[in-house]
Coordinates of C-alpha atoms in Angstrom, one line a residue:
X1 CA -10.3 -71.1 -36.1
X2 CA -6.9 -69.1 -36.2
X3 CA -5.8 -67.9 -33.3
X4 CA -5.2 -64.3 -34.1
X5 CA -8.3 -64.1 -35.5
X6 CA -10.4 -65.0 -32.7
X7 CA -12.9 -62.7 -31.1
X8 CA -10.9 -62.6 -27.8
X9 CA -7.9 -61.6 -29.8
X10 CA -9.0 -59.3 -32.9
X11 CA -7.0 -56.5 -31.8
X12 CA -3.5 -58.8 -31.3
X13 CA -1.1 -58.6 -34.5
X14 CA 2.5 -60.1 -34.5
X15 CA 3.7 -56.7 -33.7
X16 CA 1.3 -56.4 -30.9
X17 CA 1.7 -59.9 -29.5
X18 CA 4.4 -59.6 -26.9
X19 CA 4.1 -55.6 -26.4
X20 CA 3.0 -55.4 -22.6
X21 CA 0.7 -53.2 -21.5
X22 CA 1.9 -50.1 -19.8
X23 CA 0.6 -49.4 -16.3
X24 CA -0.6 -46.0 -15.6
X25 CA 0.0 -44.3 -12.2
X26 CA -3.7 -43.4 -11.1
X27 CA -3.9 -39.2 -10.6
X28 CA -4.2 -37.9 -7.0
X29 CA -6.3 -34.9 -7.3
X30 CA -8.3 -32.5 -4.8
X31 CA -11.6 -34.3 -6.3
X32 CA -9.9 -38.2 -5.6
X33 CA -8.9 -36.6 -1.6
X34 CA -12.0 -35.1 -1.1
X35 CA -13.7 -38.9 -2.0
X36 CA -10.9 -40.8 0.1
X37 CA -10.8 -38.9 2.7
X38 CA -11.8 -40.4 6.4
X39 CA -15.1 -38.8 7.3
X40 CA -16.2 -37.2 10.7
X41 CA -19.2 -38.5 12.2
X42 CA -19.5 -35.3 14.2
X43 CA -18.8 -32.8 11.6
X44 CA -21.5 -34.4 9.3
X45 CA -24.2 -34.8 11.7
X46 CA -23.7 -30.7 12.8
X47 CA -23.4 -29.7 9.1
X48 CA -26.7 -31.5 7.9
X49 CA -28.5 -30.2 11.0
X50 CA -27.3 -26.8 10.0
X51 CA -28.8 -27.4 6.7
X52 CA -32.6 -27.6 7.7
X53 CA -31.1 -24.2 9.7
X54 CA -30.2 -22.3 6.8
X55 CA -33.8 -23.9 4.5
X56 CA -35.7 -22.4 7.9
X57 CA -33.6 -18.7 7.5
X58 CA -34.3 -18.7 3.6
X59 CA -38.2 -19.2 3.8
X60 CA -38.0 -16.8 6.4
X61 CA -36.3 -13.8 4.0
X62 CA -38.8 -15.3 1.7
X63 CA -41.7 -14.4 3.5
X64 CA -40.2 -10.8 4.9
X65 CA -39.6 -9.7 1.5
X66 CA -44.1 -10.0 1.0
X67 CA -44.7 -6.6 2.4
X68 CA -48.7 -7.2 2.2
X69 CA -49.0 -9.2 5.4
X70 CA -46.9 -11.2 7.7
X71 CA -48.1 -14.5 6.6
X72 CA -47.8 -16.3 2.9
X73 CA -50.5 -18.7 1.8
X74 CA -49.0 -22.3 0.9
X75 CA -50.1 -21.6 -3.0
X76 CA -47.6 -19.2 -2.9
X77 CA -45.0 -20.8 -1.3
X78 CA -45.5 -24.1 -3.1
X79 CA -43.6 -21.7 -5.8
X80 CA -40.6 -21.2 -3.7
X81 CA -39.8 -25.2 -3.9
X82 CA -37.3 -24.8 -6.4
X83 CA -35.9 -21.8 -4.7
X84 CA -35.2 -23.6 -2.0
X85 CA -34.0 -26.9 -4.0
X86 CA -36.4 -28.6 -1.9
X87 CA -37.2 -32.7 -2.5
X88 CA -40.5 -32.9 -0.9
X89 CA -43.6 -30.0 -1.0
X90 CA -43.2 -27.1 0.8
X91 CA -46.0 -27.4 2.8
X92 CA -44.8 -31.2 3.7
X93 CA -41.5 -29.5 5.0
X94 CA -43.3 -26.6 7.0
X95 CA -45.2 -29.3 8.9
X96 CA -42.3 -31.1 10.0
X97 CA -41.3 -27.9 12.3
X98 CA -44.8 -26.5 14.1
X99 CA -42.3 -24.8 16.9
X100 CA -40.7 -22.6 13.5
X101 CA -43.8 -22.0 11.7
X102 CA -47.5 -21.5 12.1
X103 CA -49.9 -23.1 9.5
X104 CA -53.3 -21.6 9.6
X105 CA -56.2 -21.4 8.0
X106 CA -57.2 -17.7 6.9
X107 CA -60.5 -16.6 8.4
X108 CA -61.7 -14.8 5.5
X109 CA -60.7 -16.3 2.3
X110 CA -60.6 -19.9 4.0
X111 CA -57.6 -20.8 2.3
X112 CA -54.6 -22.2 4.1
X113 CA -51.5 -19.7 4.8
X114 CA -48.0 -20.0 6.9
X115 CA -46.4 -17.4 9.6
X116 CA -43.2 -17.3 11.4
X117 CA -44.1 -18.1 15.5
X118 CA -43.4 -16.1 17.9
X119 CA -40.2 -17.8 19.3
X120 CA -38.9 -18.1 16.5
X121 CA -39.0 -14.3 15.2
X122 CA -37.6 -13.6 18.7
X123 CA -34.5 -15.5 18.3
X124 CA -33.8 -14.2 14.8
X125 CA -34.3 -10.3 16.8
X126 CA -32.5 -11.7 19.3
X127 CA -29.3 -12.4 16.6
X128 CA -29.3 -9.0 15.3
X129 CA -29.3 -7.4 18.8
X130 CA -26.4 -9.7 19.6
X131 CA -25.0 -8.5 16.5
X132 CA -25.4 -5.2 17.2
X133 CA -23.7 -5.6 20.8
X134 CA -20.5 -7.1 19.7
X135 CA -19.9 -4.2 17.5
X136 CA -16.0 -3.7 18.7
X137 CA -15.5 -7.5 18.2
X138 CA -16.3 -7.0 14.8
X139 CA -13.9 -4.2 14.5
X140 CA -11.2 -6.2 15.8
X141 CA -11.7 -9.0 13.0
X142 CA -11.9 -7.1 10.3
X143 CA -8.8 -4.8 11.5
X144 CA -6.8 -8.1 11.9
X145 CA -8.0 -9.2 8.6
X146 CA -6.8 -5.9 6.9
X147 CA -3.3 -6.9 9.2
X148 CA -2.8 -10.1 7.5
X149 CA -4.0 -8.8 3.9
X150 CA -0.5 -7.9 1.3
X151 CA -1.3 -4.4 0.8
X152 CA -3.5 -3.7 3.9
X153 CA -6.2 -3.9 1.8
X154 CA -9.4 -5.6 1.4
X155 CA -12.3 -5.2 -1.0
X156 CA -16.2 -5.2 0.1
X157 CA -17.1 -7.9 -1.8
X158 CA -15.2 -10.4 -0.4
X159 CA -16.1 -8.9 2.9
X160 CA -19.9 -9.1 2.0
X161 CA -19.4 -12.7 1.0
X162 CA -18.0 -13.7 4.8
X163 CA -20.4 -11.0 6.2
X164 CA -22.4 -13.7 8.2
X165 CA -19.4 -15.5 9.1
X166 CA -17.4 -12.4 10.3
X167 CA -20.5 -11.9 12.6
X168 CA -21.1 -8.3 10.5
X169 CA -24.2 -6.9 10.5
X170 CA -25.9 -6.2 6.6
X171 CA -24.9 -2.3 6.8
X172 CA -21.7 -2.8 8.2
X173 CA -20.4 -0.6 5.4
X174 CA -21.8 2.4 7.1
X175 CA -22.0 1.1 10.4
X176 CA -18.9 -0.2 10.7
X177 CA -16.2 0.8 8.3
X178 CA -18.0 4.4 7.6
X179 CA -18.7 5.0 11.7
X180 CA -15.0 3.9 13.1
X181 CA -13.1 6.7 10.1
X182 CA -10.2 6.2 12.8
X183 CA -9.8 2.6 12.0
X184 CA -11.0 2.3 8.3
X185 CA -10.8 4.3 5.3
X186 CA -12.7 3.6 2.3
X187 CA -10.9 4.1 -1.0
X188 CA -13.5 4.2 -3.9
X189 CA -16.6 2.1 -3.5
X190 CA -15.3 -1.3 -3.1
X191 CA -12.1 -1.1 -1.1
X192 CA -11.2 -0.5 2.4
X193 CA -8.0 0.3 3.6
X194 CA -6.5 0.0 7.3
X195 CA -5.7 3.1 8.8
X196 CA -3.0 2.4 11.4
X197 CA -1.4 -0.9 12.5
X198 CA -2.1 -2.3 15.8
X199 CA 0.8 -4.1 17.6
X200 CA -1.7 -5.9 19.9
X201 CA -4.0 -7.8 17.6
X202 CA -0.5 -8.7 15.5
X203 CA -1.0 -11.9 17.5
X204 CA -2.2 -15.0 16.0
X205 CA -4.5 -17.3 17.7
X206 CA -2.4 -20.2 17.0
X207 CA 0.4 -18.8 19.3
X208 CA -1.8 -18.4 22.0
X209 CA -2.3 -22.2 22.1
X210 CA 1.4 -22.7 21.4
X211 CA 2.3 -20.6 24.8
X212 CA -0.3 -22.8 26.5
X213 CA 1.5 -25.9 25.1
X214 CA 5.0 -24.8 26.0
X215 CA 4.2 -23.5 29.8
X216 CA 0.9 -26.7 30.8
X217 CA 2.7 -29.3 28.9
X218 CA 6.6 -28.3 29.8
X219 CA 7.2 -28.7 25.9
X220 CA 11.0 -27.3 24.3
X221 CA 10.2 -24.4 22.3
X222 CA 11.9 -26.0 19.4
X223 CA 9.0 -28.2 19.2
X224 CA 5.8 -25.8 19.4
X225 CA 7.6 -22.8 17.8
X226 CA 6.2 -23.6 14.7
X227 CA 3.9 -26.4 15.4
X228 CA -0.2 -26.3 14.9
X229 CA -2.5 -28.2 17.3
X230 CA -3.6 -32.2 15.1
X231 CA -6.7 -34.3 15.7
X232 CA -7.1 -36.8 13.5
X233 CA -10.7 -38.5 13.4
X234 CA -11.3 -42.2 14.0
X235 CA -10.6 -44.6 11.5
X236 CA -7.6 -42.3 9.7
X237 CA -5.0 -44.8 8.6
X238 CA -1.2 -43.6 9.1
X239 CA 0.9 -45.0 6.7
X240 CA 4.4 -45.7 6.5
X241 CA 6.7 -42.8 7.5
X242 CA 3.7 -40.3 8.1
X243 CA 4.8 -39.6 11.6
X244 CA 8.6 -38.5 10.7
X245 CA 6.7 -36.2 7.7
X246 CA 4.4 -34.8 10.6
X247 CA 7.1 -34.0 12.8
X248 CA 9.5 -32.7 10.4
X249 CA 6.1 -30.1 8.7
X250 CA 5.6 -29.1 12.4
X251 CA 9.3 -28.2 13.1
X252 CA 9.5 -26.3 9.9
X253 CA 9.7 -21.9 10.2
X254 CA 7.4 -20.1 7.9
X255 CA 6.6 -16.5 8.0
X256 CA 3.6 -15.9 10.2
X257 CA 0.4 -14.0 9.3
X258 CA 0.9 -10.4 10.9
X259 CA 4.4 -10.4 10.0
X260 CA 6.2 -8.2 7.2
X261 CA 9.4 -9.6 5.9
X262 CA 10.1 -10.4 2.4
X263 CA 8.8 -13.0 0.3
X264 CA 9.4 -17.0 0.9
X265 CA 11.6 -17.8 -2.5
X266 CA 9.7 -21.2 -3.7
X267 CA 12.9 -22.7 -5.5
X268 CA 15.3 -22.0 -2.6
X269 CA 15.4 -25.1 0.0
X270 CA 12.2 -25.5 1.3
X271 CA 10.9 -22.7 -0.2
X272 CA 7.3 -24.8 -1.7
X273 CA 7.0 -26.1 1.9
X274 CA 7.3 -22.9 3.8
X275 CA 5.1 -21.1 1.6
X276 CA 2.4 -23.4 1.8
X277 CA 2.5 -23.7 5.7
X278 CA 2.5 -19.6 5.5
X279 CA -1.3 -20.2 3.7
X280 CA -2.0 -23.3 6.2
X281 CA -1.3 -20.3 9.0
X282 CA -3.1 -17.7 7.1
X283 CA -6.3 -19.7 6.7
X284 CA -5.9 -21.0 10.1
X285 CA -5.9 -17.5 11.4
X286 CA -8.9 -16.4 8.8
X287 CA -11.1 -19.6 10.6
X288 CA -10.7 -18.6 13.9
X289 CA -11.7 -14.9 13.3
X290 CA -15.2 -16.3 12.0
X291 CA -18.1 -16.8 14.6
X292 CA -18.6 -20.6 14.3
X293 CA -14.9 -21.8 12.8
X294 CA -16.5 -22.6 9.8
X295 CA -17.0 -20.7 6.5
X296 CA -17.5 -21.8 2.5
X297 CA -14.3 -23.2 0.8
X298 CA -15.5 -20.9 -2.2
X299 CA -15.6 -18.0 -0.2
X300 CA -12.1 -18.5 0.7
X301 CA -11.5 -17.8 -2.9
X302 CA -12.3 -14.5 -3.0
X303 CA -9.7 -13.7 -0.3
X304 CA -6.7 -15.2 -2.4
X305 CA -5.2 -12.0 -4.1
X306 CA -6.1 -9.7 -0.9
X307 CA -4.1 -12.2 1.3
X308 CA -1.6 -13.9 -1.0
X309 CA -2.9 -16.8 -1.4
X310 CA -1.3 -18.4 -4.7
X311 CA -1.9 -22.3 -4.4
X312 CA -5.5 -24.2 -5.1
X313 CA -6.9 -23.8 -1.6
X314 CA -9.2 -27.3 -1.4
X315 CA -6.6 -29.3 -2.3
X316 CA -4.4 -27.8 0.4
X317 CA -7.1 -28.1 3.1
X318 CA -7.4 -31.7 2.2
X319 CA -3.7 -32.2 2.7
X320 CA -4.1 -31.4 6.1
X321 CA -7.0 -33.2 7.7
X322 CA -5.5 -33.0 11.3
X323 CA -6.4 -29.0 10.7
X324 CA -9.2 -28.5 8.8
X325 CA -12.5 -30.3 8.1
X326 CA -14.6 -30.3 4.7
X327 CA -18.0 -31.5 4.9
X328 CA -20.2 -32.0 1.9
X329 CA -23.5 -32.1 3.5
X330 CA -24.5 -28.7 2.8
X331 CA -25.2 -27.1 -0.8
X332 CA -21.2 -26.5 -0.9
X333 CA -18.1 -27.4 0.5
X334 CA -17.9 -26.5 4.1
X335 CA -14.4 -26.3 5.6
X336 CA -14.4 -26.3 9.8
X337 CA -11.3 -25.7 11.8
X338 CA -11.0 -28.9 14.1
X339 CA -9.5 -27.7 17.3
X340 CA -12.5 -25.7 17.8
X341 CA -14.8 -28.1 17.9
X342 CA -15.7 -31.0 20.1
X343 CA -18.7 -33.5 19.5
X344 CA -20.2 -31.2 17.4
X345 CA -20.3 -28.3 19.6
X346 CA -18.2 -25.2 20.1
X347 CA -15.2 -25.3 22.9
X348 CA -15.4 -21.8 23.5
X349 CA -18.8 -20.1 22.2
X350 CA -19.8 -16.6 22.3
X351 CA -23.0 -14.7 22.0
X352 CA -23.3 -14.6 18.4
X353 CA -22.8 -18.4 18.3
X354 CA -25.2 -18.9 21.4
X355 CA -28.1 -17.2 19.2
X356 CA -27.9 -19.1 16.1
X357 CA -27.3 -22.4 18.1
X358 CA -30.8 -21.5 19.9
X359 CA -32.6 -21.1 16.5
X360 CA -30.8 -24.4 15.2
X361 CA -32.1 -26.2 18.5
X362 CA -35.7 -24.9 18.1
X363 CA -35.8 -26.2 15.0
X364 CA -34.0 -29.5 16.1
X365 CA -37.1 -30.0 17.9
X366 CA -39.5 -30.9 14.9
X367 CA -42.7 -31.9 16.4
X368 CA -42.0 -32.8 20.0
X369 CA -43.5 -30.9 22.6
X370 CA -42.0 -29.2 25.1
X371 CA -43.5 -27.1 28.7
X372 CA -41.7 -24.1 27.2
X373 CA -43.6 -24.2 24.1
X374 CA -47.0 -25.9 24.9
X375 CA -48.2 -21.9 25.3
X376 CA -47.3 -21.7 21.5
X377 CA -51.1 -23.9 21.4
X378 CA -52.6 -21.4 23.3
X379 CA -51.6 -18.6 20.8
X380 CA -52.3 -20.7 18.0
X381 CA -55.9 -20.7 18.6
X382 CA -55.9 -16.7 18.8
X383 CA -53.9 -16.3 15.4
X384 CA -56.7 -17.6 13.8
X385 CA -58.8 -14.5 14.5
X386 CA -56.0 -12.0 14.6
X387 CA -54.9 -12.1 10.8
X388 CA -51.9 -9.0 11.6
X389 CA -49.5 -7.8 13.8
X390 CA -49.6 -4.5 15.1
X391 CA -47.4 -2.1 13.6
X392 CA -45.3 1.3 14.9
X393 CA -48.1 3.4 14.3
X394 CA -51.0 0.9 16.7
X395 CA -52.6 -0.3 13.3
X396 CA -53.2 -3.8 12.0
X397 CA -53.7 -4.3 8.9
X398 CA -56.2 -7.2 9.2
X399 CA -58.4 -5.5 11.9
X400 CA -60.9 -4.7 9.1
X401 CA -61.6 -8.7 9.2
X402 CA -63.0 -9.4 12.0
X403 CA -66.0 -6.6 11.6
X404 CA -66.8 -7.8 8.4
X405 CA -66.9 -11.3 9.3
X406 CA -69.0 -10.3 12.3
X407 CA -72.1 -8.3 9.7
X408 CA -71.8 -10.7 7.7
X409 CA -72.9 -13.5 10.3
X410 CA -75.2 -10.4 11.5
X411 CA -77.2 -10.3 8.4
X412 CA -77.6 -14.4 7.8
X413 CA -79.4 -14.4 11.3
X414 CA -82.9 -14.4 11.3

């Protein structure tokens, strides 16, 4: 058999014979870092713990929105199960937390229907009163977010997208922008505007740890003048000249959030580097403004043209993993800021924070039992008479149940 035309060699020819093969350079993209990139057991284990959080808060707005009563009946909700992009039935799921929901069966149509508890609907109150309380706090994120923003602008829709995050509550358009006119001026129906500049939140919280590291730590100011706090997780391999790169990145000026000079020229020496460390800054700043440190990379996106953001932002928060962290556990990409955190928890938490994480730890419980919430049987046992909650006015709507169930058993008796 000839040689050429063998099957192993079909495609060789006399011209092809001694042509090698060119190697190709394989393509480092944001999608090839985000797949490389040395996970955190922490961050995970937090972020898929949050998930069966958020799942609990949806079937919760779920249920508020039925207007009829305050509990659903499983047929019903067995429609929400692609809604909810849920792999198992829904009434499998509601089992699974007895602490966050209340199965039942109804004493008058005998089928079986689901409730929020009583804890439960507490700490979600409980949120929105905190909420409510740490109204200036809110003022003073959105007023340094307007600071860092090109024009000193900012439009409500990218505001309503980070309204959670921000720690806002759902009317802060009246509540908070309309009711503090001194602060806030709303231009049209989908911008805000920042009235007058405040010289005391034109401070980012970066330099408050860079103070700390320069008086604590005796540090020259050359070296944390410029610098951001790095943690690298276990099992991150430094390569080859990776710690000279670090050290000169973290030496390197850049112009800082709050402050107004004129724009970093990209082709001048160091130009690319300075602006990008300028965005590293701006979404370090943007992270730490948020209640938990955390917030969606896509809603970052909607933030680009307000703060001058001009470079793909996931591929610049995986280039700096001692920074930022981007989890895939959750529906999305979720991007954390590392120094905040520690073993999963928050270093410094406030009361916002402290709410949600009770909800997320009442729902952590699943079905253990606890002396706190052994009373929950007690109440469980009542429910199944009381069909409704009393409203404003001292009526329930179910209260015509119980009569009727009560003539009814009246007439069978002899």
């Amino acid at each position: 058999m000839n040689f050429l035309h063998s099957p192993r060699h079909r495609f060789l020819s006399p011209f092809t014979l001694f042509i090698q093969r060119r190697w190709k350079k394989p393509t480092v993209s944001a999608q090839t870092r985000l797949e490389d990139r040395v996970r955190d057991p922490h961050f995970d284990k937090l972020m898929t713990h949050l998930k069966r959080l958020y799942l609990v808060l949806e079937i919760h707005h779920l249920m508020s929105t039925r207007k009829r009563a305050p509990f659903v009946s499983l047929t019903l909700m067995s429609r929400w199960r692609n809604i909810l992009g849920l792999n198992v039935p829904v009434g499998s799921f509601l089992h699974k937390y007895p602490h966050v929901f209340h199965v039942f069966v109804h004493p008058f149509r005998r089928n079986t229907c689901c409730r929020v508890t009583k804890k439960m609907k507490e700490l979600i109150l409980l949120e929105g009163v905190v909420v409510r309380q740490q109204e200036m706090e809110a003022v003073k994120r959105v007023k340094k977010l307007l600071m860092m923003s090109v024009n000193g602008t900012l439009r409500l829709h990218a505001l309503r997208m980070v309204r959670r995050e921000l720690g806002l509550p759902e009317d802060f358009r009246d509540s908070i922008l309309g009711k503090f006119s001194g602060d806030f001026k709303l231009v049209g129906l989908e911008v805000v505007e920042l009235v007058d500049w405040d010289a005391e939140l034109g401070l980012a919280e970066v330099e408050k740890w860079r103070e700390r590291e320069y008086t604590e730590k005796w540090l020259s100011e050359f070296e944390t003048k410029f610098a951001f706090p790095i943690g690298f997780p276990t099992g991150f391999k430094i390569e080859r000249g990776f710690r000279e790169r670090l050290k000169n990145w973290q030496r390197l000026s850049y112009t800082k959030p709050y402050e107004r000079k004129e724009v970093v020229r990209v082709r001048t020496c160091g130009g690319i580097e300075r602006y990008e460390k300028r965005v590293v800054a701006v979404l370090h700043e943007l992270l730490s403004l948020t209640v938990e440190k955390m917030v969606e990379v896509d809603q970052l996106v909607h933030f680009r043209r307000d703060l001058g953001i001009e470079v793909n932002v996931r591929e610049l928060l995986l280039r700096h993993p001692g920074i930022f962290y981007i989890s895939t556990k959750g529906k999305t990409l979720i991007v954390f800021l590392r120094e905040a955190y520690r073993k999963g928890g928050l270093i410094e938490p406030n009361p916002v924070y402290e709410a949600r994480r009770s909800m997320l730890d009442l729902v952590l419980l699943g079905c253990r039992k606890t002396r706190k919430l052994l009373v929950g049987d007690e109440a469980k046992e009542e429910s199944n008479a009381v069909v409704c909650e009393v409203n404003e006015e001292g009526e329930r709507q179910g209260d015509w149940v119980i009569p009727f169930l009560e003539n009814c058993e009246e007439s069978r008796s002899p």
